[in-house]
């Protein structure tokens, strides 16, 4: 954004009347909308992909999958056959030959997830591929433009580098699984983790012209890689968080153009990250794996066909960097006076540096990072800056983000500028860091005194809207600070807007929170306090929203592997992933069962089921062993160490129990660890079994499918015997959530469905005046249930509420992200409550819905709900594995206008709200004359028809919804 758009506000404390920003809400939301549009413009126009990636740089999957999106205009366009060619060199492919894979003519309409079937792929090679298709008229289209993908290091022996560090090669080996339940050995307890960041350097020569150079690197906890004085790549907060004792993800860079003829210099800076956890946070939040360490391998191919390799080993040199302290939660301290000019360039005098130590491997298998890297994805300039107290300046970015700032400053050497970060401000204008809890979220910069200096941290990130700056020489202007929005760079996948400002705001704030909470390869819960973890229920209840708004599949695929790495021998898994150690709760860990199914339905991704099925099966067997014949309310308290609770395994039965319950529900008697309603775990267990039955069916495991079906029936019977009040027609404690799950999962006896539904509706309408009391596990399921039962009106009225509890209430006071709770406390940048309703905007208001029988939107449904008040138009799109689906409608004087776009090679079933006497036209023609439309039914209140690919514009006139 240009500086002219910045509002500079210099205020004294006496002029401020409240704790809100001096920026008005309209200006704030205009900025949010502008940034949302800027972000949407980054949606990749990817026609061909390998494993969801347009140009993989280091695939380590032996049989990757290929996808192409058909770009064919017109109606009813589809593929009837395809041919793929894959070659080792571009010139071979240019001859329409494939020396590695030539699939021949394949009679199929499949255009996504086509599994590789050629010769074995080799390590660190580039391959070229293209595809052509035959259409519905038996016409062959020209081959696509060639696309390149590269393989990584496919075998363990491909690595010849050593791990290096500054730590003692014989330092104590830490049992990282002992931290969560406080079993850390005395020897480890005596360790004091080094807070500084070490430097490593090495020089080498390049004597011949280079054809191709690939650099593979891991630095734990975090790293920054340097080559000849410049940063390599744009990655930040890398590598991803994993179970480092099981799996470590390396990054790959193409450095062909960065190498110089003659002398070259490599440099690595290491941060602590999740690896060298600071002692303050030892326990469930962080573990100590050892001192920081790195491994790097540079493979160079020359134009004459020869090769050379540069690796980390004992010949590297090491020193300390100007980063004197770094902690993911607490911040980074940088003393510019300690900079060593030219340390990462050839010819630097490193005689005072010590040899790097060759240190043990952290234990995990090296694998390529296939998900999107952490990047600075947006620059946020401050909307306001004011002097809250003498020499205390507060900058307001106008929106809550995850990331850090770039400081621009000039002053005497030794001057220390302190930057504190917070999501809120006090009424006196000072920042309010209460939501950060124990996390300091503070950066220090000490000037070296040489003109204009720039500081940007490397090894921490913050959740914030406001920045308090003290020690700044003089009075800073708005140009002194730029916000850096940091996230795994998942591209936008969907867009939504409508005529209602409140609904738009809920959507914008949900997307803002979603983007903020994809960090280090993990779907995190928050951005500011000392958690930032992959809590299972948070990820589960945001997954469908995430798939609609961002290309999240590669991150989820990585995260499911974390589940497998974390799984215990008995089959159990933790409720925080990845994290070494225990902590079990069926409700939270159901993410590992349900989310792969969501991914299969959304992307048509059978591999995610195949890859995880055996591990999920072991988990389901574990759950079966935990079944009880009865469950009772437990006094579980608020133990900060989160001890695990497992129902008594020696009592056989089908009931389960949870320690978290419907987290943050407002129902009477609930608190965050009450385990209420008591029925939640058995209901979710039943749903797990439903999903497993469907999963087994897709994978052709008939025996498993039958067993899951039988077990689900037994669980349903036990559930109803325990929790169903048959006389009065309600479940458990009459709470909204307790009625929602059995209704939505199909557990209610048919003769009592109406009664239980009436209990739920009465509570919503008569007792709660249209408000929810549901928490994390209840809210989205309840909205989906109400829609399924034809009560979209209740959801719409709930969405428009402005008093407590409601989405508008949570977003009051200018908040720009979704709050953790319906109340004001806790994190100000969570996703779950926003993610509960945001899919409803796409699926119900815009009407874009999946058909589970045709995964990946191969066939889908358009069925918009048209509210009779407070909404005049809706516009939405989703970028799917088959192309972009769009649906928009507008109430006009002559009727309701619905416009849809159906991608090539797909079909849609369209439901239009139309009374029997309504007139429906498409493109000015009656339906019988319009091309590509097949009428299926004309019911009392709607018309149903099927359409092939293409763009359509329907006008429904003479309906009761007409305005």
Coordinates of N, CA and C in Angstrom, one line a residue, residues 672-882:
X672 N -13.7 -25.6 30.7 CA -12.9 -26.1 29.6 C -12.4 -27.5 29.7
X673 N -12.5 -28.1 31.0 CA -12.1 -29.5 31.1 C -13.1 -30.2 31.9
X674 N -14.4 -29.8 31.8 CA -15.4 -30.5 32.5 C -15.8 -31.9 31.9
X675 N -15.4 -32.1 30.6 CA -15.8 -33.3 30.0 C -17.2 -33.4 29.5
X676 N -17.9 -32.2 29.6 CA -19.3 -32.2 29.3 C -19.6 -31.7 27.9
X677 N -20.7 -32.2 27.3 CA -21.7 -33.2 27.9 C -21.0 -34.6 27.9
X678 N -21.4 -35.3 28.9 CA -20.8 -36.6 29.1 C -20.9 -37.5 27.9
X679 N -21.9 -37.3 27.0 CA -22.2 -38.1 25.8 C -21.2 -37.8 24.7
X680 N -20.4 -36.8 24.7 CA -19.7 -36.3 23.6 C -18.8 -37.4 23.0
X681 N -18.0 -38.1 23.9 CA -17.0 -39.0 23.4 C -17.6 -40.2 22.7
X682 N -18.7 -40.7 23.2 CA -19.3 -41.9 22.6 C -19.9 -41.5 21.3
X683 N -20.5 -40.2 21.2 CA -21.1 -39.8 19.9 C -20.0 -39.6 18.9
X684 N -18.9 -39.0 19.3 CA -17.8 -38.9 18.3 C -17.1 -40.2 17.9
X685 N -17.1 -41.1 18.9 CA -16.6 -42.5 18.6 C -17.5 -43.1 17.6
X686 N -18.8 -43.0 17.7 CA -19.7 -43.5 16.7 C -19.4 -42.9 15.3
X687 N -19.2 -41.6 15.3 CA -18.9 -41.0 14.0 C -17.6 -41.5 13.4
X688 N -16.6 -41.7 14.3 CA -15.4 -42.3 13.8 C -15.6 -43.6 13.1
X689 N -16.5 -44.4 13.7 CA -16.8 -45.7 13.1 C -17.6 -45.6 11.8
X690 N -18.5 -44.6 11.7 CA -19.1 -44.3 10.5 C -18.1 -44.0 9.4
X691 N -17.2 -43.1 9.7 CA -16.2 -42.7 8.7 C -15.3 -43.9 8.3
X692 N -14.9 -44.7 9.3 CA -14.1 -45.9 9.0 C -14.8 -46.9 8.1
X693 N -16.2 -47.0 8.3 CA -16.9 -47.9 7.5 C -16.9 -47.4 6.0
X694 N -17.0 -46.1 5.8 CA -17.0 -45.6 4.4 C -15.6 -45.7 3.9
X695 N -14.6 -45.4 4.7 CA -13.2 -45.5 4.3 C -12.8 -46.9 3.8
X696 N -13.2 -47.9 4.6 CA -13.0 -49.3 4.3 C -13.7 -49.6 2.9
X697 N -14.9 -49.1 2.7 CA -15.6 -49.3 1.5 C -14.8 -48.8 0.3
X698 N -14.3 -47.6 0.4 CA -13.5 -47.0 -0.7 C -12.3 -47.8 -1.0
X699 N -11.7 -48.3 0.0 CA -10.4 -49.1 -0.2 C -10.7 -50.5 -0.5
X700 N -11.9 -50.9 -0.6 CA -12.2 -52.3 -1.0 C -12.0 -53.3 0.1
X701 N -12.1 -52.9 1.4 CA -11.9 -53.8 2.5 C -13.3 -54.2 3.0
X702 N -13.9 -55.1 2.4 CA -15.3 -55.5 2.7 C -15.4 -56.0 4.1
X703 N -14.5 -56.9 4.5 CA -14.6 -57.4 5.9 C -14.6 -56.3 6.9
X704 N -13.6 -55.4 6.8 CA -13.5 -54.3 7.7 C -14.8 -53.4 7.7
X705 N -15.3 -53.2 6.5 CA -16.5 -52.4 6.4 C -17.7 -53.0 7.2
X706 N -17.8 -54.3 7.1 CA -18.9 -55.0 7.8 C -18.7 -54.9 9.3
X707 N -17.4 -55.1 9.7 CA -17.1 -55.1 11.2 C -17.4 -53.7 11.8
X708 N -17.0 -52.6 11.0 CA -17.2 -51.3 11.5 C -18.7 -51.0 11.6
X709 N -19.5 -51.5 10.6 CA -20.9 -51.3 10.6 C -21.5 -52.0 11.8
X710 N -21.1 -53.2 12.1 CA -21.6 -53.9 13.3 C -21.3 -53.2 14.6
X711 N -20.0 -52.8 14.7 CA -19.5 -52.1 15.9 C -20.3 -50.8 16.1
X712 N -20.5 -50.1 15.0 CA -21.2 -48.8 15.1 C -22.6 -49.1 15.7
X713 N -23.3 -50.1 15.3 CA -24.6 -50.5 15.8 C -24.6 -50.7 17.3
X714 N -23.6 -51.4 17.8 CA -23.4 -51.7 19.2 C -23.2 -50.4 20.0
X715 N -22.4 -49.6 19.4 CA -22.1 -48.3 20.1 C -23.4 -47.4 20.1
X716 N -24.1 -47.4 19.1 CA -25.3 -46.6 19.0 C -26.3 -47.1 20.1
X717 N -26.5 -48.4 20.2 CA -27.4 -49.0 21.2 C -26.9 -48.6 22.6
X718 N -25.6 -48.7 22.9 CA -25.1 -48.4 24.2 C -25.3 -46.9 24.5
X719 N -25.1 -46.1 23.5 CA -25.3 -44.6 23.6 C -26.7 -44.3 24.0
X720 N -27.7 -44.8 23.2 CA -29.1 -44.5 23.5 C -29.5 -45.1 24.8
X721 N -29.0 -46.2 25.2 CA -29.4 -46.8 26.5 C -28.9 -45.9 27.7
X722 N -27.7 -45.3 27.5 CA -27.2 -44.4 28.5 C -27.7 -43.0 28.5
X723 N -27.8 -42.4 27.3 CA -28.0 -40.9 27.3 C -29.4 -40.5 26.8
X724 N -30.2 -41.4 26.2 CA -31.5 -41.0 25.7 C -32.6 -41.1 26.7
X725 N -33.3 -39.9 26.9 CA -34.5 -39.9 27.7 C -35.7 -40.2 26.8
X726 N -36.1 -41.4 26.7 CA -37.1 -41.8 25.7 C -38.5 -41.2 26.0
X727 N -38.8 -41.0 27.3 CA -40.1 -40.4 27.7 C -40.2 -39.0 27.3
X728 N -39.2 -38.2 27.4 CA -39.3 -36.8 27.1 C -38.6 -36.4 25.8
X729 N -37.9 -37.3 25.2 CA -37.3 -37.0 23.9 C -36.2 -36.1 23.9
X730 N -35.1 -36.3 24.7 CA -33.9 -35.5 24.6 C -32.7 -36.4 25.1
X731 N -31.6 -35.9 24.8 CA -30.3 -36.5 25.2 C -29.6 -35.8 26.3
X732 N -29.0 -36.6 27.1 CA -28.0 -36.1 28.1 C -28.6 -35.0 28.9
X733 N -28.0 -33.8 28.8 CA -28.4 -32.7 29.7 C -29.2 -31.7 29.0
X734 N -29.8 -32.0 27.9 CA -30.7 -31.2 27.1 C -29.9 -30.1 26.3
X735 N -28.6 -30.0 26.4 CA -27.9 -28.9 25.8 C -28.0 -29.1 24.3
X736 N -27.7 -28.0 23.6 CA -27.7 -27.9 22.2 C -26.8 -29.0 21.6
X737 N -25.6 -29.0 22.1 CA -24.6 -30.0 21.5 C -25.1 -31.4 21.7
X738 N -25.6 -31.7 22.9 CA -26.0 -33.1 23.2 C -27.1 -33.6 22.3
X739 N -27.9 -32.7 21.8 CA -29.0 -33.1 20.8 C -28.4 -33.1 19.4
X740 N -27.4 -32.3 19.1 CA -26.9 -32.1 17.7 C -26.2 -33.4 17.3
X741 N -25.3 -33.9 18.0 CA -24.5 -35.1 17.5 C -25.3 -36.3 17.2
X742 N -26.2 -36.8 18.1 CA -27.0 -37.9 17.7 C -27.9 -37.7 16.5
X743 N -28.4 -36.5 16.4 CA -29.3 -36.2 15.3 C -28.5 -36.1 14.0
X744 N -27.4 -35.5 14.0 CA -26.6 -35.3 12.8 C -25.9 -36.6 12.4
X745 N -25.5 -37.4 13.3 CA -24.8 -38.7 13.0 C -25.8 -39.8 12.8
X746 N -27.1 -39.6 12.9 CA -28.1 -40.6 12.7 C -28.2 -41.7 13.8
X747 N -28.1 -41.3 15.0 CA -28.1 -42.2 16.2 C -29.5 -42.3 16.8
X748 N -30.4 -41.3 16.5 CA -31.7 -41.2 17.1 C -32.7 -42.2 16.6
X749 N -33.4 -43.0 17.4 CA -34.4 -43.9 16.9 C -35.4 -43.0 16.1
X750 N -35.9 -43.6 15.0 CA -36.7 -42.9 14.0 C -37.9 -42.2 14.7
X751 N -38.5 -43.0 15.6 CA -39.8 -42.5 16.2 C -39.5 -41.3 17.2
X752 N -38.2 -41.0 17.5 CA -37.9 -39.9 18.4 C -37.2 -38.8 17.8
X753 N -36.9 -38.9 16.5 CA -36.2 -37.8 15.8 C -36.9 -36.5 16.0
X754 N -38.2 -36.4 15.7 CA -38.9 -35.2 15.8 C -38.9 -34.6 17.2
X755 N -39.0 -35.4 18.2 CA -39.0 -34.9 19.6 C -37.6 -34.4 19.9
X756 N -36.5 -35.1 19.6 CA -35.2 -34.6 19.9 C -34.9 -33.3 19.1
X757 N -35.4 -33.2 17.9 CA -35.2 -32.0 17.1 C -35.9 -30.8 17.7
X758 N -37.1 -31.1 18.2 CA -37.9 -30.1 18.9 C -37.2 -29.6 20.1
X759 N -36.6 -30.5 20.8 CA -35.8 -30.1 22.0 C -34.7 -29.1 21.7
X760 N -34.0 -29.4 20.6 CA -32.9 -28.5 20.1 C -33.5 -27.2 19.7
X761 N -34.5 -27.2 18.8 CA -35.0 -25.9 18.3 C -35.6 -25.1 19.4
X762 N -36.3 -25.7 20.4 CA -36.9 -25.0 21.5 C -35.8 -24.3 22.3
X763 N -34.7 -25.0 22.5 CA -33.6 -24.4 23.3 C -33.0 -23.2 22.5
X764 N -32.8 -23.3 21.2 CA -32.3 -22.2 20.4 C -33.2 -21.0 20.4
X765 N -34.5 -21.3 20.1 CA -35.5 -20.2 19.8 C -36.1 -19.6 21.1
X766 N -36.6 -20.5 21.9 CA -37.3 -20.0 23.1 C -36.5 -19.7 24.3
X767 N -35.5 -20.6 24.5 CA -34.7 -20.4 25.7 C -33.5 -19.5 25.5
X768 N -32.9 -19.6 24.3 CA -31.7 -18.8 24.1 C -31.9 -17.6 23.1
X769 N -33.1 -17.4 22.7 CA -33.5 -16.3 21.9 C -32.6 -16.3 20.6
X770 N -32.5 -17.5 20.0 CA -31.8 -17.6 18.7 C -30.3 -17.7 18.8
X771 N -29.7 -17.8 20.0 CA -28.3 -17.8 20.2 C -27.7 -19.3 20.4
X772 N -26.5 -19.5 20.0 CA -25.9 -20.8 20.3 C -25.3 -20.9 21.7
X773 N -25.2 -22.1 22.3 CA -24.5 -22.3 23.5 C -23.4 -23.3 23.2
X774 N -23.3 -23.8 22.0 CA -22.3 -24.8 21.6 C -20.9 -24.3 21.6
X775 N -20.0 -25.2 21.8 CA -18.5 -24.9 21.8 C -17.8 -25.4 20.6
X776 N -16.6 -25.8 20.7 CA -15.7 -26.2 19.6 C -16.3 -27.3 18.8
X777 N -16.7 -28.4 19.4 CA -17.2 -29.6 18.7 C -18.6 -29.5 18.4
X778 N -19.4 -28.6 18.9 CA -20.8 -28.6 18.7 C -21.3 -27.6 17.7
X779 N -20.6 -26.4 17.5 CA -21.2 -25.3 16.7 C -21.3 -25.7 15.3
X780 N -20.3 -26.1 14.6 CA -20.4 -26.4 13.2 C -21.3 -27.6 12.9
X781 N -21.3 -28.6 13.7 CA -22.2 -29.7 13.5 C -23.6 -29.3 13.7
X782 N -23.9 -28.3 14.6 CA -25.3 -27.9 14.8 C -25.7 -27.1 13.6
X783 N -24.9 -26.2 13.1 CA -25.3 -25.4 11.9 C -25.5 -26.4 10.7
X784 N -24.7 -27.4 10.5 CA -24.9 -28.4 9.4 C -26.2 -29.1 9.7
X785 N -26.5 -29.5 10.9 CA -27.7 -30.2 11.2 C -29.0 -29.4 10.9
X786 N -29.0 -28.1 11.3 CA -30.1 -27.3 11.1 C -30.4 -27.1 9.6
X787 N -29.3 -27.0 8.8 CA -29.4 -26.9 7.4 C -30.0 -28.2 6.8
X788 N -29.5 -29.3 7.3 CA -29.9 -30.6 6.8 C -31.4 -30.8 7.0
X789 N -31.9 -30.3 8.2 CA -33.3 -30.4 8.6 C -34.2 -29.3 8.0
X790 N -33.6 -28.5 7.1 CA -34.4 -27.4 6.5 C -34.7 -26.2 7.3
X791 N -33.8 -26.0 8.4 CA -33.9 -24.8 9.2 C -32.8 -23.8 9.0
X792 N -32.5 -23.6 7.7 CA -31.5 -22.6 7.4 C -31.9 -21.2 8.0
X793 N -33.2 -21.0 8.2 CA -33.6 -19.7 8.7 C -33.0 -19.4 10.1
X794 N -32.9 -20.5 10.9 CA -32.4 -20.4 12.2 C -30.9 -20.0 12.2
X795 N -30.2 -20.7 11.2 CA -28.7 -20.4 11.1 C -28.6 -18.9 10.6
X796 N -29.3 -18.5 9.6 CA -29.2 -17.1 9.1 C -29.5 -16.1 10.2
X797 N -30.6 -16.3 11.0 CA -30.9 -15.4 12.1 C -29.8 -15.4 13.1
X798 N -29.2 -16.5 13.4 CA -28.1 -16.7 14.4 C -26.9 -15.9 13.9
X799 N -26.6 -16.0 12.6 CA -25.5 -15.3 12.0 C -25.6 -13.8 12.1
X800 N -26.8 -13.3 12.1 CA -27.0 -11.8 12.2 C -27.1 -11.3 13.6
X801 N -27.1 -12.1 14.6 CA -27.2 -11.6 16.0 C -26.0 -10.7 16.3
X802 N -26.2 -9.7 17.1 CA -25.2 -8.8 17.5 C -24.9 -8.8 19.0
X803 N -25.9 -9.4 19.8 CA -25.7 -9.4 21.2 C -25.0 -10.7 21.6
X804 N -24.6 -10.8 22.8 CA -23.9 -12.0 23.3 C -24.8 -13.2 23.5
X805 N -24.4 -14.4 23.0 CA -23.2 -14.7 22.3 C -23.4 -14.7 20.8
X806 N -22.5 -14.2 20.0 CA -22.7 -14.1 18.6 C -21.4 -13.8 18.0
X807 N -21.3 -14.0 16.7 CA -20.1 -13.7 15.9 C -19.8 -12.2 15.9
X808 N -20.9 -11.4 15.8 CA -20.8 -10.0 15.8 C -20.3 -9.5 17.1
X809 N -20.8 -10.1 18.2 CA -20.4 -9.7 19.6 C -18.9 -9.9 19.7
X810 N -18.4 -11.1 19.3 CA -17.0 -11.4 19.4 C -16.1 -10.5 18.6
X811 N -16.6 -10.0 17.5 CA -15.8 -9.1 16.7 C -16.0 -7.6 16.9
X812 N -16.7 -7.3 18.0 CA -16.9 -5.9 18.3 C -15.6 -5.2 18.7
X813 N -15.5 -4.0 18.8 CA -14.3 -3.2 19.2 C -13.2 -3.3 18.1
X814 N -13.7 -3.5 16.9 CA -12.7 -3.5 15.8 C -11.8 -4.7 15.7
X815 N -12.2 -5.8 16.2 CA -11.4 -7.0 16.1 C -11.3 -7.4 14.6
X816 N -10.2 -8.0 14.2 CA -10.0 -8.4 12.8 C -9.7 -9.8 12.6
X817 N -9.7 -10.6 13.7 CA -9.6 -12.0 13.7 C -10.6 -12.6 14.6
X818 N -10.8 -13.9 14.5 CA -11.7 -14.7 15.3 C -11.2 -14.9 16.7
X819 N -12.0 -14.7 17.7 CA -11.6 -14.9 19.1 C -11.7 -16.4 19.5
X820 N -10.9 -16.7 20.5 CA -11.0 -18.1 21.0 C -12.3 -18.5 21.5
X821 N -12.9 -17.5 22.2 CA -14.1 -17.8 23.0 C -15.3 -16.9 22.5
X822 N -16.5 -17.3 22.9 CA -17.7 -16.4 22.7 C -17.5 -15.2 23.6
X823 N -16.9 -15.4 24.7 CA -16.6 -14.3 25.6 C -15.4 -13.6 25.2
X824 N -14.9 -12.6 26.0 CA -13.8 -11.7 25.6 C -12.4 -12.3 25.9
X825 N -12.3 -13.3 26.7 CA -11.0 -13.7 27.2 C -10.3 -14.6 26.2
X826 N -9.0 -14.9 26.5 CA -8.2 -15.8 25.7 C -7.6 -15.2 24.4
X827 N -7.2 -16.1 23.6 CA -6.6 -15.6 22.3 C -7.5 -14.8 21.5
X828 N -7.0 -13.8 20.8 CA -7.8 -13.0 19.9 C -7.6 -13.4 18.4
X829 N -6.9 -14.6 18.2 CA -6.6 -15.0 16.9 C -6.7 -16.6 16.9
X830 N -7.9 -17.1 17.0 CA -8.2 -18.5 16.8 C -9.1 -18.6 15.5
X831 N -9.4 -19.8 15.2 CA -10.2 -20.0 14.0 C -11.5 -20.7 14.2
X832 N -11.6 -21.5 15.2 CA -12.7 -22.5 15.3 C -14.1 -21.9 15.2
X833 N -14.4 -20.9 15.9 CA -15.8 -20.4 15.9 C -16.1 -19.7 14.6
X834 N -15.1 -19.1 14.0 CA -15.4 -18.5 12.6 C -15.5 -19.6 11.6
X835 N -14.7 -20.7 11.8 CA -14.7 -21.8 10.8 C -16.0 -22.6 10.9
X836 N -16.7 -22.5 12.0 CA -18.0 -23.2 12.2 C -19.0 -22.7 11.2
X837 N -19.0 -21.4 10.9 CA -20.0 -20.8 10.0 C -19.5 -20.4 8.7
X838 N -18.2 -20.2 8.5 CA -17.7 -19.8 7.2 C -18.1 -20.8 6.0
X839 N -17.9 -22.1 6.2 CA -18.3 -23.0 5.2 C -19.8 -22.9 4.8
X840 N -20.6 -22.5 5.8 CA -22.1 -22.3 5.5 C -22.3 -21.2 4.5
X841 N -21.4 -20.2 4.5 CA -21.5 -19.1 3.4 C -21.3 -19.7 2.0
X842 N -20.3 -20.5 1.9 CA -20.0 -21.2 0.6 C -21.1 -22.2 0.2
X843 N -21.4 -23.1 1.2 CA -22.2 -24.3 0.9 C -23.7 -24.0 0.9
X844 N -24.1 -23.0 1.7 CA -25.6 -22.8 1.8 C -26.0 -21.5 1.1
X845 N -25.3 -20.4 1.5 CA -25.7 -19.1 0.9 C -25.4 -19.1 -0.6
X846 N -24.1 -19.5 -1.0 CA -23.8 -19.7 -2.4 C -24.2 -21.0 -3.0
X847 N -24.4 -22.0 -2.1 CA -25.0 -23.3 -2.5 C -24.0 -24.2 -3.1
X848 N -22.7 -24.0 -3.0 CA -21.8 -25.0 -3.6 C -21.5 -26.1 -2.7
X849 N -22.0 -27.3 -3.0 CA -21.9 -28.4 -2.1 C -21.2 -29.6 -2.8
X850 N -20.6 -30.4 -2.0 CA -20.0 -31.7 -2.4 C -21.0 -32.8 -2.6
X851 N -20.7 -33.7 -3.5 CA -21.4 -34.9 -3.6 C -20.5 -36.0 -3.3
X852 N -20.7 -36.6 -2.1 CA -19.7 -37.6 -1.6 C -19.5 -38.8 -2.5
X853 N -20.5 -39.0 -3.4 CA -20.3 -40.2 -4.3 C -19.4 -39.9 -5.5
X854 N -19.0 -38.6 -5.6 CA -18.1 -38.2 -6.7 C -17.1 -37.2 -6.1
X855 N -16.1 -37.8 -5.4 CA -15.1 -36.9 -4.7 C -14.3 -36.0 -5.6
X856 N -13.8 -34.9 -5.1 CA -13.0 -34.0 -5.8 C -13.9 -33.1 -6.7
X857 N -15.2 -33.0 -6.4 CA -16.1 -32.1 -7.1 C -16.2 -32.6 -8.6
X858 N -16.0 -33.9 -8.8 CA -16.2 -34.4 -10.2 C -17.7 -34.2 -10.5
X859 N -18.5 -34.4 -9.6 CA -19.9 -34.0 -9.7 C -20.3 -33.3 -8.4
X860 N -21.0 -32.2 -8.5 CA -21.3 -31.5 -7.3 C -22.7 -30.9 -7.4
X861 N -23.1 -30.2 -6.3 CA -24.4 -29.6 -6.2 C -24.4 -28.1 -6.1
X862 N -25.3 -27.4 -6.7 CA -25.5 -26.0 -6.5 C -26.9 -25.9 -6.0
X863 N -27.0 -25.5 -4.7 CA -28.3 -25.4 -4.1 C -28.3 -24.2 -3.1
X864 N -28.4 -22.9 -3.6 CA -28.3 -21.8 -2.8 C -29.6 -21.6 -1.9
X865 N -29.4 -21.1 -0.7 CA -30.5 -20.7 0.2 C -30.6 -19.2 0.0
X866 N -31.8 -18.7 -0.2 CA -32.1 -17.3 -0.4 C -32.8 -16.7 0.7
X867 N -32.1 -16.1 1.7 CA -32.9 -15.5 2.8 C -33.9 -14.4 2.4
X868 N -34.9 -14.3 3.1 CA -35.9 -13.3 2.8 C -35.7 -11.9 3.4
X869 N -34.5 -11.8 4.0 CA -34.2 -10.5 4.6 C -32.7 -10.3 4.8
X870 N -32.2 -9.1 4.7 CA -30.8 -8.7 5.0 C -29.8 -9.3 4.1
X871 N -30.2 -9.7 2.9 CA -29.2 -10.2 1.9 C -29.8 -10.1 0.5
X872 N -29.1 -9.3 -0.3 CA -29.6 -9.0 -1.7 C -28.7 -9.7 -2.8
X873 N -27.5 -10.1 -2.4 CA -26.6 -10.8 -3.4 C -25.5 -11.6 -2.7
X874 N -25.0 -12.6 -3.4 CA -23.9 -13.4 -2.9 C -23.1 -13.8 -4.1
X875 N -21.8 -13.8 -3.9 CA -20.8 -14.2 -4.9 C -19.7 -15.1 -4.3
X876 N -19.5 -16.3 -4.8 CA -18.5 -17.2 -4.3 C -17.9 -18.0 -5.4
X877 N -16.7 -18.5 -5.1 CA -16.0 -19.4 -6.0 C -15.1 -20.3 -5.2
X878 N -14.8 -21.5 -5.8 CA -13.9 -22.5 -5.2 C -13.0 -23.0 -6.3
X879 N -11.7 -23.0 -6.0 CA -10.8 -23.6 -7.0 C -10.6 -25.1 -6.6
X880 N -11.1 -26.0 -7.4 CA -11.0 -27.4 -7.1 C -10.0 -28.1 -7.9
X881 N -9.8 -29.4 -7.7 CA -8.9 -30.2 -8.4 C -9.2 -30.3 -9.9
X882 N -10.5 -29.9 -10.2 CA -11.0 -30.0 -11.6 C -11.1 -28.6 -12.2

